[in-house]
Amino acid sequence: GYVKIKVANPNKWKFLAHVTWEEHNGPIPKGHALIFLDGNKKNCSIDNLELITTAELAVINSSGRALTNNAYNNLRQCRKKKC
Protein backbone atom coordinates (compact mmCIF):
# COMPACT_ATOMS: atom_id res chain seq x y z
CA GLY A 1 0.00 0.00 0.00
CA TYR A 2 0.84 3.66 0.16
CA VAL A 3 3.06 5.03 2.95
CA LYS A 4 1.34 7.42 5.36
CA ILE A 5 2.92 9.65 7.96
CA LYS A 6 1.44 11.37 10.97
CA VAL A 7 1.43 15.13 10.43
CA ALA A 8 -0.53 16.33 13.48
CA ASN A 9 -2.11 15.13 16.69
CA PRO A 10 -4.26 13.41 17.60
CA ASN A 11 -4.70 11.43 14.37
CA LYS A 12 -3.94 13.51 11.27
CA TRP A 13 -2.22 11.39 8.60
CA LYS A 14 -1.13 12.20 5.03
CA PHE A 15 0.41 10.21 2.24
CA LEU A 16 4.20 10.55 2.32
CA ALA A 17 4.29 11.07 -1.46
CA HIS A 18 1.92 14.05 -1.12
CA VAL A 19 3.97 15.55 1.70
CA THR A 20 7.18 15.09 -0.30
CA TRP A 21 5.66 16.67 -3.42
CA GLU A 22 4.17 19.60 -1.50
CA GLU A 23 7.48 20.32 0.27
CA HIS A 24 9.17 20.71 -3.13
CA ASN A 25 6.38 22.07 -5.35
CA GLY A 26 3.47 23.32 -3.27
CA PRO A 27 -0.07 21.93 -3.16
CA ILE A 28 -1.31 19.36 -5.65
CA PRO A 29 -3.81 21.17 -7.88
CA LYS A 30 -7.37 19.93 -8.19
CA GLY A 31 -7.73 17.54 -11.13
CA HIS A 32 -4.17 16.24 -10.75
CA ALA A 33 -2.58 13.13 -9.27
CA LEU A 34 0.87 11.87 -8.42
CA ILE A 35 2.35 8.79 -9.99
CA PHE A 36 5.37 6.73 -8.97
CA LEU A 37 7.63 6.55 -12.01
CA ASP A 38 9.18 3.23 -10.98
CA GLY A 39 5.82 1.78 -9.90
CA ASN A 40 7.00 1.39 -6.28
CA LYS A 41 4.51 3.08 -3.94
CA LYS A 42 7.08 3.02 -1.15
CA ASN A 43 9.65 5.01 -3.14
CA CYS A 44 8.52 8.54 -2.25
CA SER A 45 11.67 10.34 -3.36
CA ILE A 46 10.91 13.50 -5.32
CA ASP A 47 12.76 12.08 -8.34
CA ASN A 48 10.26 9.21 -8.46
CA LEU A 49 7.13 11.39 -8.35
CA GLU A 50 5.43 13.03 -11.30
CA LEU A 51 2.35 15.23 -11.28
CA ILE A 52 -0.16 14.38 -14.01
CA THR A 53 -3.72 15.33 -14.84
CA THR A 54 -6.58 12.97 -14.14
CA ALA A 55 -7.03 12.67 -17.93
CA GLU A 56 -3.42 11.50 -18.21
CA LEU A 57 -4.01 9.08 -15.34
CA ALA A 58 -6.95 7.63 -17.25
CA VAL A 59 -4.64 7.02 -20.23
CA ILE A 60 -2.15 5.21 -17.99
CA ASN A 61 -4.86 3.15 -16.31
CA SER A 62 -6.32 2.12 -19.65
CA SER A 63 -2.88 0.71 -20.53
CA GLY A 64 -2.70 -1.41 -17.37
CA ARG A 65 -2.20 -0.83 -13.69
CA ALA A 66 1.59 -0.39 -13.83
CA LEU A 67 3.41 2.47 -15.48
CA THR A 68 4.99 0.31 -18.15
CA ASN A 69 6.93 1.65 -21.11
CA ASN A 70 3.75 1.33 -23.18
CA ALA A 71 1.72 3.27 -20.61
CA TYR A 72 4.42 5.94 -20.39
CA ASN A 73 4.47 6.27 -24.19
CA ASN A 74 0.68 6.66 -24.14
CA LEU A 75 1.09 9.39 -21.52
CA ARG A 76 3.62 11.22 -23.72
CA GLN A 77 1.24 11.02 -26.70
CA CYS A 78 -1.59 12.32 -24.54
CA ARG A 79 0.54 15.28 -23.44
CA LYS A 80 1.36 16.13 -27.05
CA LYS A 81 -2.38 16.15 -27.84
CA LYS A 82 -3.10 18.03 -24.59
CA CYS A 83 -5.65 15.50 -23.28
CSV table of N, CA and C in Angstrom, one decimal:
chain,number,residue,atom,x,y,z
A,1,GLY,N,0.8,-1.2,0.0
A,1,GLY,CA,0.0,0.0,0.0
A,1,GLY,C,0.9,1.3,0.0
A,2,TYR,N,0.2,2.4,0.1
A,2,TYR,CA,0.8,3.7,0.2
A,2,TYR,C,1.3,4.0,1.6
A,3,VAL,N,2.5,4.6,1.7
A,3,VAL,CA,3.1,5.0,2.9
A,3,VAL,C,2.4,6.3,3.4
A,4,LYS,N,1.9,6.3,4.7
A,4,LYS,CA,1.3,7.4,5.4
A,4,LYS,C,2.2,7.8,6.5
A,5,ILE,N,2.2,9.1,6.8
A,5,ILE,CA,2.9,9.7,8.0
A,5,ILE,C,2.0,10.5,8.8
A,6,LYS,N,2.2,10.5,10.1
A,6,LYS,CA,1.4,11.4,11.0
A,6,LYS,C,1.9,12.8,10.9
A,7,VAL,N,1.0,13.7,10.6
A,7,VAL,CA,1.4,15.1,10.4
A,7,VAL,C,0.9,16.0,11.5
A,8,ALA,N,0.0,15.5,12.4
A,8,ALA,CA,-0.5,16.3,13.5
A,8,ALA,C,-1.2,15.4,14.5
A,9,ASN,N,-1.4,15.9,15.7
A,9,ASN,CA,-2.1,15.1,16.7
A,9,ASN,C,-3.6,15.6,16.7
A,10,PRO,N,-4.5,14.8,17.1
A,10,PRO,CA,-4.3,13.4,17.6
A,10,PRO,C,-4.1,12.4,16.5
A,11,ASN,N,-4.8,12.5,15.4
A,11,ASN,CA,-4.7,11.4,14.4
A,11,ASN,C,-4.8,12.0,13.0
A,12,LYS,N,-3.9,12.9,12.6
A,12,LYS,CA,-3.9,13.5,11.3
A,12,LYS,C,-2.8,12.9,10.5
A,13,TRP,N,-3.2,12.1,9.4
A,13,TRP,CA,-2.2,11.4,8.6
A,13,TRP,C,-2.3,11.9,7.2
A,14,LYS,N,-1.2,11.9,6.5
A,14,LYS,CA,-1.1,12.2,5.0
A,14,LYS,C,-0.2,11.2,4.3
A,15,PHE,N,-0.5,11.1,3.0
A,15,PHE,CA,0.4,10.2,2.2
A,15,PHE,C,1.8,10.8,2.1
A,16,LEU,N,2.8,10.1,2.4
A,16,LEU,CA,4.2,10.6,2.3
A,16,LEU,C,4.5,11.1,1.0
A,17,ALA,N,4.0,10.5,-0.1
A,17,ALA,CA,4.3,11.1,-1.5
A,17,ALA,C,3.7,12.5,-1.6
A,18,HIS,N,2.5,12.7,-1.1
A,18,HIS,CA,1.9,14.0,-1.1
A,18,HIS,C,2.7,15.1,-0.3
A,19,VAL,N,3.2,14.7,0.9
A,19,VAL,CA,4.0,15.6,1.7
A,19,VAL,C,5.3,15.9,1.0
A,20,THR,N,5.9,14.9,0.4
A,20,THR,CA,7.2,15.1,-0.3
A,20,THR,C,7.0,16.1,-1.5
A,21,TRP,N,5.9,15.8,-2.3
A,21,TRP,CA,5.7,16.7,-3.4
A,21,TRP,C,5.4,18.1,-3.0
A,22,GLU,N,4.6,18.3,-2.0
A,22,GLU,CA,4.2,19.6,-1.5
A,22,GLU,C,5.3,20.4,-0.9
A,23,GLU,N,6.3,19.7,-0.3
A,23,GLU,CA,7.5,20.3,0.3
A,23,GLU,C,8.3,20.9,-0.9
A,24,HIS,N,8.3,20.3,-2.0
A,24,HIS,CA,9.2,20.7,-3.1
A,24,HIS,C,8.4,21.6,-4.1
A,25,ASN,N,7.1,21.4,-4.3
A,25,ASN,CA,6.4,22.1,-5.3
A,25,ASN,C,5.1,22.8,-4.9
A,26,GLY,N,4.7,22.7,-3.7
A,26,GLY,CA,3.5,23.3,-3.3
A,26,GLY,C,2.3,22.3,-3.4
A,27,PRO,N,1.1,22.8,-3.2
A,27,PRO,CA,-0.1,21.9,-3.2
A,27,PRO,C,-0.3,21.3,-4.5
A,28,ILE,N,-0.9,20.1,-4.4
A,28,ILE,CA,-1.3,19.4,-5.7
A,28,ILE,C,-2.6,20.0,-6.1
A,29,PRO,N,-2.6,20.5,-7.4
A,29,PRO,CA,-3.8,21.2,-7.9
A,29,PRO,C,-5.0,20.2,-8.1
A,30,LYS,N,-6.2,20.7,-7.9
A,30,LYS,CA,-7.4,19.9,-8.2
A,30,LYS,C,-7.3,19.4,-9.6
A,31,GLY,N,-7.7,18.1,-9.8
A,31,GLY,CA,-7.7,17.5,-11.1
A,31,GLY,C,-6.4,17.0,-11.5
A,32,HIS,N,-5.5,16.8,-10.5
A,32,HIS,CA,-4.2,16.2,-10.8
A,32,HIS,C,-3.9,15.1,-9.8
A,33,ALA,N,-3.0,14.3,-10.1
A,33,ALA,CA,-2.6,13.1,-9.3
A,33,ALA,C,-1.1,12.9,-9.4
A,34,LEU,N,-0.5,12.2,-8.4
A,34,LEU,CA,0.9,11.9,-8.4
A,34,LEU,C,1.0,10.4,-8.9
A,35,ILE,N,2.0,10.2,-9.6
A,35,ILE,CA,2.4,8.8,-10.0
A,35,ILE,C,3.8,8.5,-9.5
A,36,PHE,N,4.0,7.2,-9.3
A,36,PHE,CA,5.4,6.7,-9.0
A,36,PHE,C,6.0,6.2,-10.3
A,37,LEU,N,7.0,6.9,-10.7
A,37,LEU,CA,7.6,6.6,-12.0
A,37,LEU,C,8.2,5.1,-12.1
A,38,ASP,N,8.7,4.6,-11.0
A,38,ASP,CA,9.2,3.2,-11.0
A,38,ASP,C,8.1,2.2,-10.6
A,39,GLY,N,6.9,2.7,-10.3
A,39,GLY,CA,5.8,1.8,-9.9
A,39,GLY,C,5.9,1.4,-8.4
A,40,ASN,N,6.9,1.8,-7.7
A,40,ASN,CA,7.0,1.4,-6.3
A,40,ASN,C,6.4,2.5,-5.4
A,41,LYS,N,5.2,2.1,-4.8
A,41,LYS,CA,4.5,3.1,-3.9
A,41,LYS,C,5.3,3.4,-2.7
A,42,LYS,N,6.3,2.7,-2.3
A,42,LYS,CA,7.1,3.0,-1.1
A,42,LYS,C,8.3,3.9,-1.5
A,43,ASN,N,8.6,4.1,-2.7
A,43,ASN,CA,9.6,5.0,-3.1
A,43,ASN,C,9.1,6.4,-3.3
A,44,CYS,N,9.1,7.2,-2.2
A,44,CYS,CA,8.5,8.5,-2.3
A,44,CYS,C,9.6,9.6,-2.5
A,45,SER,N,10.7,9.3,-3.1
A,45,SER,CA,11.7,10.3,-3.4
A,45,SER,C,11.1,11.3,-4.4
A,46,ILE,N,11.5,12.5,-4.4
A,46,ILE,CA,10.9,13.5,-5.3
A,46,ILE,C,11.2,13.1,-6.8
A,47,ASP,N,12.4,12.5,-7.0
A,47,ASP,CA,12.8,12.1,-8.3
A,47,ASP,C,11.9,11.0,-8.9
A,48,ASN,N,11.1,10.3,-8.0
A,48,ASN,CA,10.3,9.2,-8.5
A,48,ASN,C,8.8,9.6,-8.6
A,49,LEU,N,8.5,10.9,-8.3
A,49,LEU,CA,7.1,11.4,-8.3
A,49,LEU,C,6.9,12.3,-9.6
A,50,GLU,N,5.8,12.1,-10.2
A,50,GLU,CA,5.4,13.0,-11.3
A,50,GLU,C,4.0,13.4,-11.2
A,51,LEU,N,3.7,14.7,-11.3
A,51,LEU,CA,2.3,15.2,-11.3
A,51,LEU,C,1.7,15.1,-12.7
A,52,ILE,N,0.5,14.5,-12.7
A,52,ILE,CA,-0.2,14.4,-14.0
A,52,ILE,C,-1.6,14.8,-13.8
A,53,THR,N,-2.3,15.0,-14.9
A,53,THR,CA,-3.7,15.3,-14.8
A,53,THR,C,-4.5,14.0,-14.7
A,54,THR,N,-5.7,14.2,-14.3
A,54,THR,CA,-6.6,13.0,-14.1
A,54,THR,C,-6.9,12.4,-15.5
A,55,ALA,N,-6.9,13.2,-16.6
A,55,ALA,CA,-7.0,12.7,-17.9
A,55,ALA,C,-5.8,11.8,-18.3
A,56,GLU,N,-4.6,12.3,-17.9
A,56,GLU,CA,-3.4,11.5,-18.2
A,56,GLU,C,-3.4,10.2,-17.4
A,57,LEU,N,-3.9,10.3,-16.2
A,57,LEU,CA,-4.0,9.1,-15.3
A,57,LEU,C,-4.9,8.1,-16.0
A,58,ALA,N,-6.0,8.5,-16.6
A,58,ALA,CA,-7.0,7.6,-17.3
A,58,ALA,C,-6.3,6.9,-18.4
A,59,VAL,N,-5.4,7.6,-19.1
A,59,VAL,CA,-4.6,7.0,-20.2
A,59,VAL,C,-3.7,5.9,-19.7
A,60,ILE,N,-3.0,6.2,-18.6
A,60,ILE,CA,-2.2,5.2,-18.0
A,60,ILE,C,-3.0,4.0,-17.5
A,61,ASN,N,-4.1,4.2,-16.8
A,61,ASN,CA,-4.9,3.2,-16.3
A,61,ASN,C,-5.5,2.3,-17.4
A,62,SER,N,-5.8,2.9,-18.5
A,62,SER,CA,-6.3,2.1,-19.6
A,62,SER,C,-5.3,1.2,-20.3
A,63,SER,N,-4.0,1.5,-20.0
A,63,SER,CA,-2.9,0.7,-20.5
A,63,SER,C,-2.5,-0.4,-19.6
A,64,GLY,N,-3.0,-0.4,-18.4
A,64,GLY,CA,-2.7,-1.4,-17.4
A,64,GLY,C,-2.4,-0.7,-16.1
A,65,ARG,N,-2.3,-1.4,-15.0
A,65,ARG,CA,-2.2,-0.8,-13.7
A,65,ARG,C,-0.8,-0.3,-13.4
A,66,ALA,N,0.2,-0.9,-14.1
A,66,ALA,CA,1.6,-0.4,-13.8
A,66,ALA,C,2.0,0.6,-14.9
A,67,LEU,N,2.9,1.5,-14.5
A,67,LEU,CA,3.4,2.5,-15.5
A,67,LEU,C,4.5,1.8,-16.3
A,68,THR,N,4.1,1.0,-17.3
A,68,THR,CA,5.0,0.3,-18.2
A,68,THR,C,5.5,1.3,-19.2
A,69,ASN,N,6.4,0.8,-20.0
A,69,ASN,CA,6.9,1.6,-21.1
A,69,ASN,C,5.8,2.0,-22.0
A,70,ASN,N,4.9,1.1,-22.3
A,70,ASN,CA,3.8,1.3,-23.2
A,70,ASN,C,2.8,2.4,-22.6
A,71,ALA,N,2.6,2.3,-21.3
A,71,ALA,CA,1.7,3.3,-20.6
A,71,ALA,C,2.4,4.6,-20.6
A,72,TYR,N,3.7,4.7,-20.4
A,72,TYR,CA,4.4,5.9,-20.4
A,72,TYR,C,4.4,6.6,-21.8
A,73,ASN,N,4.5,5.8,-22.8
A,73,ASN,CA,4.5,6.3,-24.2
A,73,ASN,C,3.1,6.8,-24.5
A,74,ASN,N,2.0,6.1,-24.0
A,74,ASN,CA,0.7,6.7,-24.1
A,74,ASN,C,0.5,8.0,-23.4
A,75,LEU,N,1.1,8.1,-22.3
A,75,LEU,CA,1.1,9.4,-21.5
A,75,LEU,C,1.8,10.5,-22.3
A,76,ARG,N,2.9,10.2,-22.9
A,76,ARG,CA,3.6,11.2,-23.7
A,76,ARG,C,2.8,11.6,-24.9
A,77,GLN,N,2.1,10.7,-25.6
A,77,GLN,CA,1.2,11.0,-26.7
A,77,GLN,C,0.1,11.9,-26.2
A,78,CYS,N,-0.5,11.5,-25.1
A,78,CYS,CA,-1.6,12.3,-24.5
A,78,CYS,C,-1.1,13.7,-24.3
A,79,ARG,N,0.0,13.9,-23.7
A,79,ARG,CA,0.5,15.3,-23.4
A,79,ARG,C,0.7,16.1,-24.7
A,80,LYS,N,1.2,15.4,-25.8
A,80,LYS,CA,1.4,16.1,-27.1
A,80,LYS,C,0.0,16.6,-27.6
A,81,LYS,N,-1.0,15.8,-27.4
A,81,LYS,CA,-2.4,16.1,-27.8
A,81,LYS,C,-3.1,17.1,-26.9
A,82,LYS,N,-2.5,17.2,-25.7
A,82,LYS,CA,-3.1,18.0,-24.6
A,82,LYS,C,-4.4,17.5,-24.2
A,83,CYS,N,-4.4,16.2,-23.8
A,83,CYS,CA,-5.6,15.5,-23.3
A,83,CYS,C,-6.2,16.3,-22.1
